[in-house]
mmCIF file of C-alpha atoms in Angstrom:
data_model
loop_
_atom_site.group_PDB
_atom_site.id
_atom_site.type_symbol
_atom_site.label_atom_id
_atom_site.label_comp_id
_atom_site.label_asym_id
_atom_site.label_seq_id
_atom_site.Cartn_x
_atom_site.Cartn_y
_atom_site.Cartn_z
ATOM 1 C CA ILE U 164 112.561 79.269 44.189
ATOM 2 C CA LEU U 165 116.162 79.529 42.954
ATOM 3 C CA ALA U 166 115.120 81.907 40.166
ATOM 4 C CA ALA U 167 113.140 84.021 42.616
ATOM 5 C CA GLY U 168 116.112 84.123 44.967
ATOM 6 C CA LEU U 169 118.483 85.191 42.203
ATOM 7 C CA THR U 170 115.995 87.834 41.009
ATOM 8 C CA ALA U 171 115.610 89.226 44.522
ATOM 9 C CA LYS U 172 119.382 89.294 44.972
ATOM 10 C CA PHE U 173 119.814 91.112 41.649
ATOM 11 C CA VAL U 174 117.072 93.622 42.407
ATOM 12 C CA GLY U 175 118.437 94.173 45.908
ATOM 13 C CA GLY U 176 121.936 94.769 44.557
ATOM 14 C CA PHE U 177 120.584 97.175 41.937
ATOM 15 C CA VAL U 178 118.597 99.127 44.539
ATOM 16 C CA ILE U 179 121.634 99.367 46.832
ATOM 17 C CA ALA U 180 123.847 100.523 43.942
ATOM 18 C CA LEU U 181 121.244 103.077 42.838
ATOM 19 C CA ALA U 182 120.816 104.379 46.388
ATOM 20 C CA SER U 183 124.594 104.674 46.797
ATOM 21 C CA ALA U 184 124.854 106.602 43.523
ATOM 22 C CA LEU U 185 122.045 108.972 44.542
ATOM 23 C CA VAL U 186 123.662 109.571 47.941
ATOM 24 C CA GLY U 187 126.974 110.282 46.205
ATOM 25 C CA ILE U 188 125.318 112.771 43.834
ATOM 26 C CA TRP U 189 123.549 114.467 46.755
ATOM 27 C CA ILE U 190 126.833 114.786 48.677
ATOM 28 C CA LEU U 191 128.569 116.289 45.626
ATOM 29 C CA PHE U 192 125.699 118.738 45.124
ATOM 30 C CA ALA U 193 125.756 119.724 48.796
ATOM 31 C CA LEU U 194 129.530 120.288 48.690
ATOM 32 C CA PHE U 195 129.226 122.390 45.514
ATOM 33 C CA THR U 196 126.418 124.446 47.101
ATOM 34 C CA PHE U 197 128.595 125.222 50.136
ATOM 35 C CA TYR U 198 131.490 126.065 47.797
ATOM 36 C CA PHE U 199 129.310 128.281 45.591
ATOM 37 C CA PHE U 200 127.933 130.305 48.500
ATOM 38 C CA ARG U 201 131.323 130.892 50.119
ATOM 39 C CA ASP U 202 131.804 134.455 51.316
ATOM 40 C CA PRO U 203 135.444 135.362 52.064
ATOM 41 C CA ASN U 204 136.398 138.611 53.771
ATOM 42 C CA PRO U 205 138.237 140.920 51.319
ATOM 43 C CA ASN U 206 141.483 142.690 52.163
ATOM 44 C CA VAL U 207 140.241 146.166 51.258
ATOM 45 C CA PRO U 208 143.124 148.407 50.081
ATOM 46 C CA THR U 209 143.713 151.747 51.748
ATOM 47 C CA GLY U 210 144.387 154.977 49.898
ATOM 48 C CA LYS U 211 142.635 157.966 48.397
ATOM 49 C CA ASN U 212 140.421 157.970 45.323
ATOM 50 C CA LEU U 213 140.510 154.193 44.818
ATOM 51 C CA ILE U 214 137.749 152.143 43.223
ATOM 52 C CA VAL U 215 137.732 148.461 44.163
ATOM 53 C CA SER U 216 136.174 145.643 42.204
ATOM 54 C CA PRO U 217 132.482 145.089 42.950
ATOM 55 C CA ALA U 218 132.705 141.424 41.960
ATOM 56 C CA HIS U 219 134.893 138.333 41.680
ATOM 57 C CA GLY U 220 135.513 137.303 38.084
ATOM 58 C CA THR U 221 137.282 138.137 34.826
ATOM 59 C CA VAL U 222 137.413 141.581 33.199
ATOM 60 C CA ASP U 223 136.257 141.246 29.586
ATOM 61 C CA VAL U 224 135.100 144.760 28.641
ATOM 62 C CA ILE U 225 136.680 148.173 29.247
ATOM 63 C CA ASP U 226 135.120 151.032 27.309
ATOM 64 C CA GLU U 227 133.168 154.277 27.431
ATOM 65 C CA THR U 228 129.399 154.183 27.394
ATOM 66 C CA SER U 229 126.382 156.267 28.359
ATOM 67 C CA GLU U 230 124.413 155.533 31.531
ATOM 68 C CA SER U 231 121.642 158.014 32.307
ATOM 69 C CA GLU U 232 120.020 156.870 35.551
ATOM 70 C CA VAL U 233 123.022 156.922 37.899
ATOM 71 C CA MET U 234 125.885 158.542 35.989
ATOM 72 C CA GLY U 235 123.798 161.054 34.042
ATOM 73 C CA GLY U 236 125.569 160.546 30.719
ATOM 74 C CA LYS U 237 128.953 159.430 29.409
ATOM 75 C CA CYS U 238 131.142 157.358 31.718
ATOM 76 C CA LYS U 239 133.787 154.660 31.762
ATOM 77 C CA ARG U 240 132.671 151.049 32.075
ATOM 78 C CA ILE U 241 134.479 147.944 33.307
ATOM 79 C CA SER U 242 132.533 144.715 32.849
ATOM 80 C CA ILE U 243 133.293 141.583 34.879
ATOM 81 C CA PHE U 244 132.092 138.102 33.929
ATOM 82 C CA LEU U 245 131.356 135.706 36.801
ATOM 83 C CA ASN U 246 131.401 131.990 36.031
ATOM 84 C CA VAL U 247 129.746 129.393 38.277
ATOM 85 C CA PHE U 248 133.009 128.821 40.166
ATOM 86 C CA ASN U 249 133.514 132.462 41.182
ATOM 87 C CA VAL U 250 132.399 133.922 44.514
ATOM 88 C CA HIS U 251 128.960 135.418 43.883
ATOM 89 C CA VAL U 252 128.773 137.963 46.702
ATOM 90 C CA GLN U 253 129.307 141.544 45.497
ATOM 91 C CA GLN U 254 131.018 144.425 47.291
ATOM 92 C CA ALA U 255 130.688 148.216 47.308
ATOM 93 C CA PRO U 256 133.322 149.721 44.983
ATOM 94 C CA VAL U 257 133.616 152.891 47.080
ATOM 95 C CA ALA U 258 132.680 154.240 50.502
ATOM 96 C CA GLY U 259 129.607 156.431 50.475
ATOM 97 C CA LYS U 260 125.815 156.491 50.406
ATOM 98 C CA VAL U 261 123.513 154.364 48.251
ATOM 99 C CA ASN U 262 121.371 156.807 46.278
ATOM 100 C CA PHE U 263 119.763 154.532 43.687
ATOM 101 C CA VAL U 264 118.502 150.922 43.561
ATOM 102 C CA LYS U 265 116.422 149.738 40.619
ATOM 103 C CA HIS U 266 115.390 146.259 39.474
ATOM 104 C CA THR U 267 114.673 145.877 35.754
ATOM 105 C CA PRO U 268 112.993 142.678 34.469
ATOM 106 C CA GLY U 269 114.402 141.206 31.279
ATOM 107 C CA LEU U 270 115.764 138.183 29.459
ATOM 108 C CA PHE U 271 118.231 135.552 30.662
ATOM 109 C CA LEU U 272 120.761 135.497 27.816
ATOM 110 C CA ASN U 273 124.147 133.899 28.353
ATOM 111 C CA ALA U 274 126.102 136.376 30.528
ATOM 112 C CA MET U 275 129.247 135.634 28.474
ATOM 113 C CA LYS U 276 127.677 137.839 25.795
ATOM 114 C CA THR U 277 128.538 141.456 26.545
ATOM 115 C CA ASP U 278 125.198 142.680 25.168
ATOM 116 C CA SER U 279 123.430 140.771 27.951
ATOM 117 C CA ALA U 280 123.767 143.995 29.972
ATOM 118 C CA THR U 281 121.275 145.623 27.592
ATOM 119 C CA HIS U 282 118.656 142.873 27.490
ATOM 120 C CA ASN U 283 118.938 140.788 30.675
ATOM 121 C CA GLU U 284 117.238 141.151 34.030
ATOM 122 C CA ASN U 285 119.413 143.399 36.181
ATOM 123 C CA VAL U 286 119.696 145.511 39.314
ATOM 124 C CA LEU U 287 121.367 148.924 39.080
ATOM 125 C CA ILE U 288 122.870 150.365 42.279
ATOM 126 C CA GLY U 289 124.167 153.918 42.518
ATOM 127 C CA PHE U 290 126.611 155.300 45.080
ATOM 128 C CA VAL U 291 127.583 158.849 46.028
ATOM 129 C CA SER U 292 131.216 158.851 47.151
ATOM 130 C CA SER U 293 131.932 160.055 50.679
ATOM 131 C CA GLU U 294 135.427 161.033 49.561
ATOM 132 C CA ASN U 295 134.505 163.304 46.659
ATOM 133 C CA THR U 296 131.396 165.454 46.953
ATOM 134 C CA ASN U 297 128.615 164.562 44.498
ATOM 135 C CA GLU U 298 130.781 161.987 42.695
ATOM 136 C CA LYS U 299 128.664 159.079 41.502
ATOM 137 C CA ILE U 300 129.649 155.441 40.915
ATOM 138 C CA GLY U 301 127.331 152.785 39.487
ATOM 139 C CA VAL U 302 127.209 148.990 39.602
ATOM 140 C CA ARG U 303 124.845 146.997 37.405
ATOM 141 C CA LEU U 304 124.278 143.379 38.511
ATOM 142 C CA ILE U 305 123.193 141.291 35.533
ATOM 143 C CA ALA U 306 121.452 137.917 35.500
ATOM 144 C CA GLY U 307 122.589 135.239 33.064
ATOM 145 C CA LEU U 308 121.487 131.981 31.462
ATOM 146 C CA ILE U 309 121.744 130.132 34.790
ATOM 147 C CA ALA U 310 121.557 133.066 37.202
ATOM 148 C CA ARG U 311 117.869 133.781 37.716
ATOM 149 C CA ARG U 312 117.965 135.722 40.960
ATOM 150 C CA ILE U 313 119.728 138.892 42.118
ATOM 151 C CA ILE U 314 119.435 139.697 45.819
ATOM 152 C CA PRO U 315 120.421 143.272 46.767
ATOM 153 C CA TRP U 316 121.383 143.749 50.422
ATOM 154 C CA VAL U 317 121.323 147.564 50.383
ATOM 155 C CA ASN U 318 118.626 150.215 50.123
ATOM 156 C CA VAL U 319 118.590 153.884 49.170
ATOM 157 C CA ASN U 320 120.213 156.073 51.876
ATOM 158 C CA ASP U 321 122.290 153.197 53.302
ATOM 159 C CA GLU U 322 125.856 154.158 54.182
ATOM 160 C CA VAL U 323 128.456 151.632 52.972
ATOM 161 C CA ALA U 324 132.188 151.167 53.364
ATOM 162 C CA ALA U 325 134.406 150.269 50.428
ATOM 163 C CA GLY U 326 134.381 146.487 50.108
ATOM 164 C CA GLU U 327 131.201 146.066 52.144
ATOM 165 C CA ARG U 328 128.860 143.301 50.956
ATOM 166 C CA ILE U 329 125.999 144.711 48.878
ATOM 167 C CA SER U 330 124.403 141.799 47.010
ATOM 168 C CA LEU U 331 124.336 138.182 45.863
ATOM 169 C CA ILE U 332 123.861 136.894 42.322
ATOM 170 C CA GLN U 333 123.029 133.194 42.208
ATOM 171 C CA PHE U 334 125.169 131.299 39.648
ATOM 172 C CA GLY U 335 126.969 132.614 36.533
ATOM 173 C CA SER U 336 126.396 136.266 35.736
ATOM 174 C CA ARG U 337 127.967 139.699 35.052
ATOM 175 C CA ALA U 338 128.673 142.964 36.886
ATOM 176 C CA ASP U 339 129.225 146.318 35.173
ATOM 177 C CA LEU U 340 131.105 149.082 36.993
ATOM 178 C CA TYR U 341 130.406 152.676 35.869
ATOM 179 C CA LEU U 342 132.972 155.390 36.653
ATOM 180 C CA PRO U 343 133.386 159.129 35.997
ATOM 181 C CA LEU U 344 135.530 159.925 32.960
ATOM 182 C CA ASP U 345 138.374 161.395 35.014
ATOM 183 C CA TYR U 346 139.282 158.055 36.607
ATOM 184 C CA LYS U 347 142.308 156.174 35.296
ATOM 185 C CA ILE U 348 141.605 152.492 34.701
ATOM 186 C CA ARG U 349 144.125 150.202 36.392
ATOM 187 C CA SER U 350 142.690 146.870 35.292
ATOM 188 C CA LYS U 351 142.950 145.338 31.840
ATOM 189 C CA ILE U 352 141.104 142.780 29.734
ATOM 190 C CA GLY U 353 141.646 139.264 31.059
ATOM 191 C CA ASP U 354 142.431 140.278 34.650
ATOM 192 C CA LYS U 355 141.101 137.981 37.380
ATOM 193 C CA VAL U 356 139.689 140.341 39.987
ATOM 194 C CA VAL U 357 138.641 139.910 43.618
ATOM 195 C CA GLY U 358 135.562 141.698 44.913
ATOM 196 C CA GLY U 359 136.311 144.386 47.482
ATOM 197 C CA GLU U 360 140.057 143.882 47.042
ATOM 198 C CA THR U 361 141.360 144.455 43.497
ATOM 199 C CA ILE U 362 141.905 148.118 42.580
ATOM 200 C CA MET U 363 140.029 148.764 39.346
ATOM 201 C CA ALA U 364 140.626 152.494 38.918
ATOM 202 C CA ALA U 365 142.090 155.521 40.681
ATOM 203 C CA LYS U 366 142.180 159.283 40.372
ATOM 204 C CA ASP U 367 145.189 161.523 40.998
#
């Protein structure tokens, strides 16, 4: 009887400890989920010919590339890496009309690799600026090793304001910003940028 009582007490204590640990893990997961899906309102800068960041993250590529579907050829590119702690809501880089939305299936390579833009699942969104006639800006939203879902919130012919919410990428990922060659880049490698708020480029 004594042995059975001690066994029951031990098992009961173990079950209580296990349940407490599971509750603690669930609470931490719930808090992280709320933190991950936070959606702050950006302080959109005012001024002419400004391009704001489409994403929250770190600039790790600034170069010239060729993008045929939205930009129609050579353009400037700024690539932003989003880790799991960054805000994952994306914003329109410019005021205008959405003229292109395309989802491309692909791999789920680590988004820290800059070539993930070539191989990974992505959504390409094109904008026609309302400020400069026929000027096109592109944003490519790129899935990563953990990010397996990109949710666009805009459709072709939608009118957007600069800084307006356009999409959500779930967990770590990457966003590429495509600009006409006559824009002057204001950001640099290593910059921490805020979606809808940080000025990425401008034109005189």
